Short mmCIF file of C-alpha atoms and ligand atoms in Angstrom, two decimals:
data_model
loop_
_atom_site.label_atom_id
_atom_site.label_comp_id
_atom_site.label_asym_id
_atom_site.label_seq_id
_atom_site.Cartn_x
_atom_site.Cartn_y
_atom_site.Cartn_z
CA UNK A 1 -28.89 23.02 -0.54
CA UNK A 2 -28.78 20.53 1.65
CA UNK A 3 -25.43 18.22 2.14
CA UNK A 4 -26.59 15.26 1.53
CA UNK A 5 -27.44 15.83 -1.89
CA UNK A 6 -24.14 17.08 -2.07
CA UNK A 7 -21.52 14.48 -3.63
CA UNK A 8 -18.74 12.88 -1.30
CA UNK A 9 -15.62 14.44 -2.45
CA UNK A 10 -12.56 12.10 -2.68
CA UNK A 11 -9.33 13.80 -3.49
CA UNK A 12 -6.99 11.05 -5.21
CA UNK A 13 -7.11 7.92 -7.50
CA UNK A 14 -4.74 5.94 -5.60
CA UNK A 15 -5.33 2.49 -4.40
CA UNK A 16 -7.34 3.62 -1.50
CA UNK A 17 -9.27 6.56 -3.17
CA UNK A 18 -10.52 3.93 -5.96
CA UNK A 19 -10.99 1.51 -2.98
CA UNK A 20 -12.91 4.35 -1.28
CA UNK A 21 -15.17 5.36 -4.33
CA UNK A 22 -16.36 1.57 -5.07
CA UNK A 23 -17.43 0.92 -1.85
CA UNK A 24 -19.31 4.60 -1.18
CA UNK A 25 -20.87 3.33 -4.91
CA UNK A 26 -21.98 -0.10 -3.61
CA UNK A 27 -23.95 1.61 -0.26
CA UNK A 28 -25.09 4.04 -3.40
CA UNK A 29 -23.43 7.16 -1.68
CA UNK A 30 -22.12 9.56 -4.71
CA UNK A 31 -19.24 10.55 -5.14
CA UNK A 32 -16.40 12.50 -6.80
CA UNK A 33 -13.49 11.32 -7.54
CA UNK A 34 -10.83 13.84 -8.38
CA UNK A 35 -7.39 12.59 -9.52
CA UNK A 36 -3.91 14.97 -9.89
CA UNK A 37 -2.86 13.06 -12.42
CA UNK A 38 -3.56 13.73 -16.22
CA UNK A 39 -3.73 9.85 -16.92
CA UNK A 40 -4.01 6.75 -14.93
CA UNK A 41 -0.80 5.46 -12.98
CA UNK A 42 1.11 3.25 -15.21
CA UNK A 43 3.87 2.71 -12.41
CA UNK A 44 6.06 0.00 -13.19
CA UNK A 45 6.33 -1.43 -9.66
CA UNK A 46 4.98 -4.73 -8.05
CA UNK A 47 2.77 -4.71 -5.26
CA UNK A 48 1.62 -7.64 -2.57
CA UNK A 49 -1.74 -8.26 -0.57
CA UNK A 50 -2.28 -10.60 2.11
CA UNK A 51 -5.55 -12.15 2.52
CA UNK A 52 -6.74 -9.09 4.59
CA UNK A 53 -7.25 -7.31 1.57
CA UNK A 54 -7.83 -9.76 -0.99
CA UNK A 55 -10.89 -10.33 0.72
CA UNK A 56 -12.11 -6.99 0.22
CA UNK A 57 -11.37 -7.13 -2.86
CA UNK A 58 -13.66 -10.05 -3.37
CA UNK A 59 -16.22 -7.67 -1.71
CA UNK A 60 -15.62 -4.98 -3.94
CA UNK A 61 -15.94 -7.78 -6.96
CA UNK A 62 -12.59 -6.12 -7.93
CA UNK A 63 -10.72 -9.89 -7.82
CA UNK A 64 -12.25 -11.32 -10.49
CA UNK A 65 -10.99 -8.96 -12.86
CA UNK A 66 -7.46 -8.80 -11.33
CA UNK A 67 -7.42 -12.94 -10.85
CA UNK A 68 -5.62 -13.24 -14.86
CA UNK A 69 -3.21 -10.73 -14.10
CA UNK A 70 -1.86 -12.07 -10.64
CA UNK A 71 0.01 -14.57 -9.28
CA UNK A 72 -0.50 -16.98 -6.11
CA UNK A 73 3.18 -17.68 -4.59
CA UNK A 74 3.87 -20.79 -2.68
CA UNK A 75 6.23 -19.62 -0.15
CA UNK A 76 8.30 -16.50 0.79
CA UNK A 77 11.42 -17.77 0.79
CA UNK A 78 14.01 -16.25 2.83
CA UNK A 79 18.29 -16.63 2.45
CA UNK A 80 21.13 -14.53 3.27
CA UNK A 81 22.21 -12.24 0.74
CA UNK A 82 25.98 -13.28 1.00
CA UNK A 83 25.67 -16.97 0.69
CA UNK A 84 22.50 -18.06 -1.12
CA UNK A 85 21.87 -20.29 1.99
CA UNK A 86 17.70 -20.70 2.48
CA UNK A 87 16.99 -20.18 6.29
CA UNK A 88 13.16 -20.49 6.08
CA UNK A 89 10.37 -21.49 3.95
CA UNK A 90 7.27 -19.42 4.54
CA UNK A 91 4.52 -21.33 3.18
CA UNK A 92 1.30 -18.92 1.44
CA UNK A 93 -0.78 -20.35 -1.20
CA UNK A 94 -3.22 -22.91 0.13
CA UNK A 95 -1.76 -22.65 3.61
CA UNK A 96 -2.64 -19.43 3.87
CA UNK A 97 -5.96 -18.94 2.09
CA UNK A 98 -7.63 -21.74 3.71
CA UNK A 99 -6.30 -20.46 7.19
CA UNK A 100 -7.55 -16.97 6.55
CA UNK A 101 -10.28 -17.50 3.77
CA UNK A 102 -8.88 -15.38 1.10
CA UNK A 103 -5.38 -15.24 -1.06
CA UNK A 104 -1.90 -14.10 -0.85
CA UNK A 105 -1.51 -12.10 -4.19
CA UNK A 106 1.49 -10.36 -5.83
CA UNK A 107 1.12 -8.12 -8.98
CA UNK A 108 1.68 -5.29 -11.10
CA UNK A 109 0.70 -2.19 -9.41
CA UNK A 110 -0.68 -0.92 -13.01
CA UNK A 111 -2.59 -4.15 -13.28
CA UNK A 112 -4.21 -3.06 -9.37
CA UNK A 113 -4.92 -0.03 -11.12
CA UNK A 114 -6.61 -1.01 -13.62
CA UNK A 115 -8.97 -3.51 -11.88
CA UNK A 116 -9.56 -0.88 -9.58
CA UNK A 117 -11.12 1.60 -12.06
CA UNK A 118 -12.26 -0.80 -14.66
CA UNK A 119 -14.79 -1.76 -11.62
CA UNK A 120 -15.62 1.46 -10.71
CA UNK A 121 -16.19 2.57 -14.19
CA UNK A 122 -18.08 -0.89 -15.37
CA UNK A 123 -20.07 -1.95 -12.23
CA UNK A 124 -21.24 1.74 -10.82
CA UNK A 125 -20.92 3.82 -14.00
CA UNK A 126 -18.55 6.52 -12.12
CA UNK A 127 -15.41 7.87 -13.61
CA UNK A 128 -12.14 9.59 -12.12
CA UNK A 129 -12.06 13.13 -12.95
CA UNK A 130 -8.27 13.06 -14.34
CA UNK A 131 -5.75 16.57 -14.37
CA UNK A 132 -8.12 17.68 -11.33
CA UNK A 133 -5.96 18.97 -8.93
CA UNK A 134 -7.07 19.80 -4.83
CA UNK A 135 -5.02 23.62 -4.29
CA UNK A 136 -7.59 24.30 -1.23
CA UNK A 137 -10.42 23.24 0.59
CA UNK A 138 -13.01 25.50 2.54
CA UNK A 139 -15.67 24.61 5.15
CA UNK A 140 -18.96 25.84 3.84
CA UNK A 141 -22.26 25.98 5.23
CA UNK A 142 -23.29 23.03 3.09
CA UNK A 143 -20.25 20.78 3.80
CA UNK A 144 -16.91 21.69 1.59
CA UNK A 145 -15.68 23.37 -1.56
CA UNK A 146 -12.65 22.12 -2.76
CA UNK A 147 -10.78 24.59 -6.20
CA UNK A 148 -8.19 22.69 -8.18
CA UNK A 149 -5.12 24.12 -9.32
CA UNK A 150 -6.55 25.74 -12.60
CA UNK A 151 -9.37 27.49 -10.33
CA UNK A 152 -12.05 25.11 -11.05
CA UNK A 153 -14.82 24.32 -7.86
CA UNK A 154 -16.32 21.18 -6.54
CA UNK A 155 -19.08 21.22 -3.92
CA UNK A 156 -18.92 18.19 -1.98
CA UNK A 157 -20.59 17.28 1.52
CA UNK A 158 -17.21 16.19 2.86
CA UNK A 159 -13.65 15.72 1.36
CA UNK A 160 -11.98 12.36 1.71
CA UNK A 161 -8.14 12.91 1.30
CA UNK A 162 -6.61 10.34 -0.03
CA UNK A 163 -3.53 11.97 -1.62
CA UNK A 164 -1.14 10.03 -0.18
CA UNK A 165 2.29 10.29 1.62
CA UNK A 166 2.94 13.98 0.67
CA UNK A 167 -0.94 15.06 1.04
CA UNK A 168 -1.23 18.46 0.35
CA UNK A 169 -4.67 18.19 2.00
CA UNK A 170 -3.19 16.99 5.35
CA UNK A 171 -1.95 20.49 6.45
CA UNK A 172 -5.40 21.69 7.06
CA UNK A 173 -5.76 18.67 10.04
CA UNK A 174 -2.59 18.01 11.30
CA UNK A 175 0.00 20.51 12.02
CA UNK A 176 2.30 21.75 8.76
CA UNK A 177 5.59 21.29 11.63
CA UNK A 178 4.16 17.83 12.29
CA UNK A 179 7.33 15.92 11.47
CA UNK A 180 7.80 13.20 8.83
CA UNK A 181 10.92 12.09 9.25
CA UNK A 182 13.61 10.40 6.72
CA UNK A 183 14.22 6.60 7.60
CA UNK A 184 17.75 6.62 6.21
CA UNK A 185 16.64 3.80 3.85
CA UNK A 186 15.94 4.21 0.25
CA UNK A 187 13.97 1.29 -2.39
CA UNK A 188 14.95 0.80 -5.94
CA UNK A 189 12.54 -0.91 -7.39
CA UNK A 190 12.27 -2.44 -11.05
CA UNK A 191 10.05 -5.45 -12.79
CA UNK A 192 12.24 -7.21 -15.41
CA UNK A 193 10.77 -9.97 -17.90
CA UNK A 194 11.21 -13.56 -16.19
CA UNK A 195 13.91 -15.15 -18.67
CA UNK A 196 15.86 -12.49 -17.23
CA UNK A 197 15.94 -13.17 -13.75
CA UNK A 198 18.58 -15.19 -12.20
CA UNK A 199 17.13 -19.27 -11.16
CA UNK A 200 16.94 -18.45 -7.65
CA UNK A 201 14.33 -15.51 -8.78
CA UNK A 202 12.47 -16.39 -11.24
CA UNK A 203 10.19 -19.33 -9.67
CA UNK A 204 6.60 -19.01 -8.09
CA UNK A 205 7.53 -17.11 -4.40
CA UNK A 206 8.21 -14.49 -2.79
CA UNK A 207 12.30 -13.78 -2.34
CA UNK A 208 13.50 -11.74 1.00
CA UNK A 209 17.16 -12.06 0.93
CA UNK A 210 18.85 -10.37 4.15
CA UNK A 211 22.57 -8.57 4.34
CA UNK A 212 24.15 -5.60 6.37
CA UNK A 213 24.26 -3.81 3.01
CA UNK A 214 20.77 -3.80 2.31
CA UNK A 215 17.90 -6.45 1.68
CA UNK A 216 16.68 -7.48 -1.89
CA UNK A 217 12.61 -8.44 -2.26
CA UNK A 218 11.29 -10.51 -5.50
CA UNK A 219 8.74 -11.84 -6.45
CA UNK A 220 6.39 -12.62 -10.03
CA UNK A 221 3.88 -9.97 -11.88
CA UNK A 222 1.90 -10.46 -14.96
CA UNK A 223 0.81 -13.86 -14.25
CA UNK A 224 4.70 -14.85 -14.10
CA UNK A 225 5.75 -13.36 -17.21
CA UNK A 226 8.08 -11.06 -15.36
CA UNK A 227 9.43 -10.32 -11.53
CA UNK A 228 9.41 -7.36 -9.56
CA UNK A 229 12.25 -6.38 -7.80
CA UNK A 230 13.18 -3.81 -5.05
CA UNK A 231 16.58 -3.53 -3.01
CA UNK A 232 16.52 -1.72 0.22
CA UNK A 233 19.69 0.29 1.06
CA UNK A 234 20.97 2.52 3.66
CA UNK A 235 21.04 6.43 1.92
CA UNK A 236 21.94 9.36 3.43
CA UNK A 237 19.77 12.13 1.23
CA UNK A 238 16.24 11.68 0.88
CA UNK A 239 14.12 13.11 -2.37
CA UNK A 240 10.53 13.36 -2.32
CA UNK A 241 8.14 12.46 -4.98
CA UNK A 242 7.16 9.75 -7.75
CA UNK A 243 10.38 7.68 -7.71
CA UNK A 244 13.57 9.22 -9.47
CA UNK A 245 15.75 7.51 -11.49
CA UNK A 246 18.55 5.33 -10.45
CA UNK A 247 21.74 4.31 -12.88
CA UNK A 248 21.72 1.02 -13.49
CA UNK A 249 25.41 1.34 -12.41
CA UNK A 250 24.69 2.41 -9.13
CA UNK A 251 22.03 -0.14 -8.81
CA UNK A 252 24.47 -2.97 -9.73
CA UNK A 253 26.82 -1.95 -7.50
CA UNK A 254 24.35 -2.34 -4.68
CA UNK A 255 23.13 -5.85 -5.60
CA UNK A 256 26.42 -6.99 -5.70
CA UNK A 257 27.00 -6.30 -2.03
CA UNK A 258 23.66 -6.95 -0.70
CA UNK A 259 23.43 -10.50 -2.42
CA UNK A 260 27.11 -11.38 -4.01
CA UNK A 261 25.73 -15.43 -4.24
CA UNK A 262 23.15 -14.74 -6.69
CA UNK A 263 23.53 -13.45 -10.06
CA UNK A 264 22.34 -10.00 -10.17
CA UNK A 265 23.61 -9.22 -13.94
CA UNK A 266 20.34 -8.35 -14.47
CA UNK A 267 20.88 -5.19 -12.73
CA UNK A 268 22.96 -3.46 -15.45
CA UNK A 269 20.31 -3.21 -17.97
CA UNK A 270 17.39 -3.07 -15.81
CA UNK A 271 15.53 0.46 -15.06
CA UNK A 272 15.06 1.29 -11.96
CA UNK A 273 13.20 4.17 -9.29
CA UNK A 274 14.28 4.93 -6.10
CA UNK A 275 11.98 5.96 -3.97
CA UNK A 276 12.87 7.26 -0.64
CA UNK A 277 11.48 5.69 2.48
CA UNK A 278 10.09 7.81 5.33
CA UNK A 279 8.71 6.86 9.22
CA UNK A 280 6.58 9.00 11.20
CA UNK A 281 4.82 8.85 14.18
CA UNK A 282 0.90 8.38 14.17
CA UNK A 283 -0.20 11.80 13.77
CA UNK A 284 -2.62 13.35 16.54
CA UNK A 285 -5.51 13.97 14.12
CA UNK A 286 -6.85 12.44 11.14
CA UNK A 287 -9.90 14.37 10.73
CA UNK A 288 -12.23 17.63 11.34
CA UNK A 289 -15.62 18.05 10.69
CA UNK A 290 -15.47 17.91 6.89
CA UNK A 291 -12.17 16.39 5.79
CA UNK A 292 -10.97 13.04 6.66
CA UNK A 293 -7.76 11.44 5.48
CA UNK A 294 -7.29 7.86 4.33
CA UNK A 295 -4.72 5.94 3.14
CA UNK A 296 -0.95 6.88 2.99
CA UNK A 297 -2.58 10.88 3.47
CA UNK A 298 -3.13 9.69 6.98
CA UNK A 299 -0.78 7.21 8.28
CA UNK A 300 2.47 6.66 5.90
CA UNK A 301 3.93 3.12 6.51
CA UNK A 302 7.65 1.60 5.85
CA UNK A 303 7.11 -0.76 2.95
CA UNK A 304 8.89 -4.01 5.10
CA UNK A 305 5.62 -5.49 5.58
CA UNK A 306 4.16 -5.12 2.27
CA UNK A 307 1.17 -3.65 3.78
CA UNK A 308 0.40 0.19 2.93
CA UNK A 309 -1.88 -0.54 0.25
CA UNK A 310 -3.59 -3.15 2.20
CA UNK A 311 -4.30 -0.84 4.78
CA UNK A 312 -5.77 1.83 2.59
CA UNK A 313 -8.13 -0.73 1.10
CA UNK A 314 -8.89 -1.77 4.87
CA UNK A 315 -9.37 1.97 5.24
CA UNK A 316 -11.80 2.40 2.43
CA UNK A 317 -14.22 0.01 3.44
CA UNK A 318 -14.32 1.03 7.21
CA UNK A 319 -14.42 4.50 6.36
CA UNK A 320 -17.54 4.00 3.77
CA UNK A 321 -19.05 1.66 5.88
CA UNK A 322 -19.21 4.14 8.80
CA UNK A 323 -20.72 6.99 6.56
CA UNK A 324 -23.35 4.65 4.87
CA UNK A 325 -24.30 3.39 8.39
CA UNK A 326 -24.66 7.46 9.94
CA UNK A 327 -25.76 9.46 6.41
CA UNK A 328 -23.77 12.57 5.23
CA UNK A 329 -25.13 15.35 6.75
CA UNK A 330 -22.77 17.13 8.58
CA UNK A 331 -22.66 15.94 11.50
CA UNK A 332 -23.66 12.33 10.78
CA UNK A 333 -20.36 12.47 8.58
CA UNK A 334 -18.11 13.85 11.21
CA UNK A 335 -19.35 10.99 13.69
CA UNK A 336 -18.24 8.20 10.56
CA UNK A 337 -14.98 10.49 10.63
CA UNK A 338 -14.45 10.17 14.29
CA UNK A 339 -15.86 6.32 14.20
CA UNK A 340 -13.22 5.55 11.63
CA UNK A 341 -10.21 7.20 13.02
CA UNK A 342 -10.77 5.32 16.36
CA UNK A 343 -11.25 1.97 14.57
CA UNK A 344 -8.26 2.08 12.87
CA UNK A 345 -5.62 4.27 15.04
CA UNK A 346 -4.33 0.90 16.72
CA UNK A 347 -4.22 -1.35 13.41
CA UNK A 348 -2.25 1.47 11.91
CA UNK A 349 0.01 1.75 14.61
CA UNK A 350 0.78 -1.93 15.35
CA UNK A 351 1.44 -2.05 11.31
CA UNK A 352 4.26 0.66 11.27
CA UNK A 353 6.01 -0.81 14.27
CA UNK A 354 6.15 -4.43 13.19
CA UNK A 355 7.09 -3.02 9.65
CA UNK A 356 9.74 -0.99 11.39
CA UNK A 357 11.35 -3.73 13.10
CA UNK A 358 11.57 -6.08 10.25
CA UNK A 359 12.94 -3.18 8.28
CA UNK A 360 16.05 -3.51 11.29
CA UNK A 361 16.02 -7.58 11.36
CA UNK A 362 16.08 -7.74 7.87
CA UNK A 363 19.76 -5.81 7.67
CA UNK A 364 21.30 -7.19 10.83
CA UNK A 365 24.67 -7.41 10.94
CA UNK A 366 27.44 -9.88 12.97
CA UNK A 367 26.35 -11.79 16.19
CA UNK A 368 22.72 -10.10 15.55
CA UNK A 369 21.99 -11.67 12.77
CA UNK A 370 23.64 -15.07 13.59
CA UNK A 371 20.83 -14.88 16.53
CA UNK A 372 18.19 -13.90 13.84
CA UNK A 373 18.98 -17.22 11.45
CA UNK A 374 19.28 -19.38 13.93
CA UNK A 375 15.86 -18.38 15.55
CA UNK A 376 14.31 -18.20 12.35
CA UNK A 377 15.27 -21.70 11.63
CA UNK A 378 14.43 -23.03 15.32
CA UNK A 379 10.28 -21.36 14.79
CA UNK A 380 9.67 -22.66 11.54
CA UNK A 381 8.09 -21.77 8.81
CA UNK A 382 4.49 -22.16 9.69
CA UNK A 383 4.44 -20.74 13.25
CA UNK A 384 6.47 -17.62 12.26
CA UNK A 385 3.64 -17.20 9.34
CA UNK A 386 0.77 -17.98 12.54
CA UNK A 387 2.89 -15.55 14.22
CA UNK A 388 0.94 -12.88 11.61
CA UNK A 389 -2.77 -14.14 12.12
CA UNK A 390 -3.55 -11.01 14.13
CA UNK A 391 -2.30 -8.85 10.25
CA UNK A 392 -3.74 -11.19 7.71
CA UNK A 393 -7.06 -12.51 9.79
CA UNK A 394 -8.15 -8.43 9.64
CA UNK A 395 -11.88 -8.80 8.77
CA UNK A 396 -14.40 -5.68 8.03
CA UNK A 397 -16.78 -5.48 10.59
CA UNK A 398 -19.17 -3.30 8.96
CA UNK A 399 -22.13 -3.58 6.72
CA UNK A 400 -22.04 -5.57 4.16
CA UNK A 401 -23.88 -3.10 1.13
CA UNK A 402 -26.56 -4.03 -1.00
CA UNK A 403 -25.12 -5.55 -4.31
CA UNK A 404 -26.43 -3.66 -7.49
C1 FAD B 501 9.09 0.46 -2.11
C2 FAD B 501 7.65 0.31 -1.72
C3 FAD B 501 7.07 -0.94 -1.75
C4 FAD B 501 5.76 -1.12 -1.35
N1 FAD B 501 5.22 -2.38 -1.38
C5 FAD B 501 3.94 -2.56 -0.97
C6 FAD B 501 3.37 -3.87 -0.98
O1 FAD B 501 3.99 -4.84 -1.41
N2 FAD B 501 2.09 -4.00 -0.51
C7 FAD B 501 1.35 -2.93 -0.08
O2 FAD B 501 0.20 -3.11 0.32
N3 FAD B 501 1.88 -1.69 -0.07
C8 FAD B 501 3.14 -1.47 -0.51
N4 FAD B 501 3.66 -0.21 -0.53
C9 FAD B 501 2.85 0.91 -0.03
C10 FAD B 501 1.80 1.38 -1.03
O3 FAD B 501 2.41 1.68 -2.27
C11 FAD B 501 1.09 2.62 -0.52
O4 FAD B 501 0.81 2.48 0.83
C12 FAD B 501 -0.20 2.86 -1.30
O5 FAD B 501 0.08 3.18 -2.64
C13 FAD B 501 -1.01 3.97 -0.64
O6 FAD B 501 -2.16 4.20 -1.39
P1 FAD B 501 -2.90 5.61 -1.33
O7 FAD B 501 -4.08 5.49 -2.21
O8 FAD B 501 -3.07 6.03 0.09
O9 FAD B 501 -1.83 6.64 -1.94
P2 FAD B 501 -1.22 6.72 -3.38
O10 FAD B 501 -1.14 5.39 -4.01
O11 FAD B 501 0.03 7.52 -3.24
O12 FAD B 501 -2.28 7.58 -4.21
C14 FAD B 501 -2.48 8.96 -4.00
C15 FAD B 501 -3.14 9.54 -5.23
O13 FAD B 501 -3.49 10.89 -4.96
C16 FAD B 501 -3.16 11.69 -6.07
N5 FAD B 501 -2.99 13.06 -5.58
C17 FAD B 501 -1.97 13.55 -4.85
N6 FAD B 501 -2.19 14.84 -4.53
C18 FAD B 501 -3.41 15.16 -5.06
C19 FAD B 501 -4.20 16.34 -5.04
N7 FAD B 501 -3.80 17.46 -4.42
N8 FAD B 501 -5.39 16.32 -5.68
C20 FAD B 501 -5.83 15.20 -6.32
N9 FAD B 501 -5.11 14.06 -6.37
C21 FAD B 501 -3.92 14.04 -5.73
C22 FAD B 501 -1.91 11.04 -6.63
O14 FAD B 501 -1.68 11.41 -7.99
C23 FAD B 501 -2.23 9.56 -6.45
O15 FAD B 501 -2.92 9.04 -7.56
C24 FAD B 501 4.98 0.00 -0.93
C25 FAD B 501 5.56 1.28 -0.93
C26 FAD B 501 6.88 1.43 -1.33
C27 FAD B 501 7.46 2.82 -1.33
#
């Protein structure tokens, strides 16, 4: 048979695997999408894209569906933890789309989700293969064979991995030693209606307040009906996996050191994950001939720049693009591999380090952080957001596909 009547494989119905799937649909490339999961995420976490990927998601006619469901802030506002005081105003809304063409968004991850697949499943008739699990995947003569956990088989021209942080898939690229180490931070996160929220939460923006003890985030979901929350502490242990639970206890505890002025009652009720936070280096490979990784599967990032989903959606359309533009036989596909990884190695690693060393600024302590505020204040709030052009001004270079 030959490959390229073969179906891309895509292992994972994350953000970027759905991403992945709707664009290979709009060049008309078939695909399979094969998902771990029994059901659809229903994760009940908040999630934020900057104009770099809200334009694609205009491109992937994904936004229109997801427009009810978000919401546009004005500003991220930024304070100090331990005295409510606002050091800067970042402006977004129209500041920022008309400067980069395309808005600043926060949401419901489940809402993402379900724009995401609703798409997929409406505008190209193609639907997630749910409770399929990738054990292994083989080279074959004809491209790949990838057998689930209950011993079913999938033919595919090429596997795209997009199993995310703890890709099982990754081993058979990049070294099992390869090391992905613990960043000593852990988030909690949690989305609580909006009458609950304390004043200094609950309006339209983006919250980052800073402390030594840890740094809160905020900002609305579900077209302002409620407000997602995550606190970012120091932890010693790590855990892998999903998110486990965190007492509410705990979590209170926390909030009331990391931001004492505001009132964090909320806390004791709320139910929260933790999810622990992890920061390797770019990893040597990304691809062979027949598997490529995308997403989280191939470059995990610290969360202090709100960016890892962004970048896998950035990832799917590069990644498609490349393969519609070469063709799937073999080794048209491992060109597109090789195209993409060297598009995107430098984005990927400018990302981590700037998220990296906000993750630090953010929980400066002493005459540090007095040299942070006051330089915050002396930039202002628009050149410090200009300062970012070169993250939110990311456009797609590729082709743009035929619509349906
Ligand atoms: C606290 C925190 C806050 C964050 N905030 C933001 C933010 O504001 N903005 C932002 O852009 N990013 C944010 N991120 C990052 C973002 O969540 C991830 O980068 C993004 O989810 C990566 O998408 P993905 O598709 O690569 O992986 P995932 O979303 O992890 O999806 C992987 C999928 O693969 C499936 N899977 C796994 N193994 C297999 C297998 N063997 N076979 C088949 N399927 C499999 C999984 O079930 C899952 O559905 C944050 C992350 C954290 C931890």
């Amino acid at each position: 048979m030959s490959t390229e009547a073969l179906p891309l494989l895509i292992a994972g119905a994350g953000i970027g695997g759905l991403a992945f799937a709707i664009r290979c649909r709009q060049h008309g490339i078939a695909v399979r999408l094969l998902e771990g999961r029994d059901a659809p995420t229903t994760d009940g976490a908040g999630i934020q894209l900057g104009p770099n990927a809200t334009r694609i998601l205009q491109d992937l006619s994904v936004a229109e569906a997801l427009a009810p469901h978000v919401c546009t802030p004005d500003a991220i506002i930024v304070g100090l933890g331990a005295t409510g005081r606002v050091l800067q105003r970042l402006p977004l809304s129209d500041w920022i789309r008309e400067r980069h063409d395309a808005p600043y968004w926060v949401m419901h991850r489940a809402d993402l989700h379900s724009a995401l697949l609703d798409t997929l499943r409406t505008d190209h008739n193609t639907h997630p293969e749910f409770g399929w699990r990738v054990a292994t995947a083989e080279p074959r003569a004809s491209g790949v064979s990838a057998t689930s956990e209950d011993g079913d088989i999938a033919a595919g021209c090429g596997l795209i991995a997009a199993d995310g942080l703890w890709s099982h898939l990754r081993k058979r690229i990049v070294r099992a030693d390869h090391p992905i180490p613990y960043s000593g931070k852990a988030a909690a996160r949690t989305v609580i209606a909006r009458d609950a929220a304390p004043e200094q939460m609950a309006g339209n923006h983006v919250g980052v307040w800073f402390s030594p003890h840890g740094h809160l985030v905020h900002y609305p979901v579900q077209a302002g009906r409620a407000v997602a929350v995550v606190a970012v502490t120091p932890r010693e242990a790590s855990t892998r996996g999903w998110g486990e639970e965190q007492s509410a206890a705990a979590m209170a505890r926390d909030l009331g050191r990391i931001a004492p002025a505001l009132d964090t009652a909320f806390a004791r009720t709320a139910h929260w994950r933790m999810w622990s936070l992890f920061d390797p280096e770019p990893f040597p490979r990304v691809h062979d001939a027949r598997i490529c990784l995308l997403g989280d599967a191939a470059h995990p990032v610290l969360p202090f720049l709100a960016q890892g989903g962004g970048l896998a959606i950035e990832d799917a359309v590069v990644l498609a693009d490349q393969i519609a533009q070469r063709g799937t036989a073999l080794k048209d596909l491992e060109a597109a591999f090789a195209a993409y990884a060297s598009a995107r190695a430098a984005r990927w690693a400018r990302v981590q380090a700037t998220s990296r060393r906000n993750g630090q600024i953010y929980q400066l302590g002493g005459p540090m952080a007095l040299a942070r505020d006051l330089t915050l204040q002396a930039i202002g709030g628009r050149k410090v957001m200009a300062g970012y052009d070169w993250l939110y001004g990311w456009r797609n270079a590729g082709l743009t596909p035929a619509r349906p």
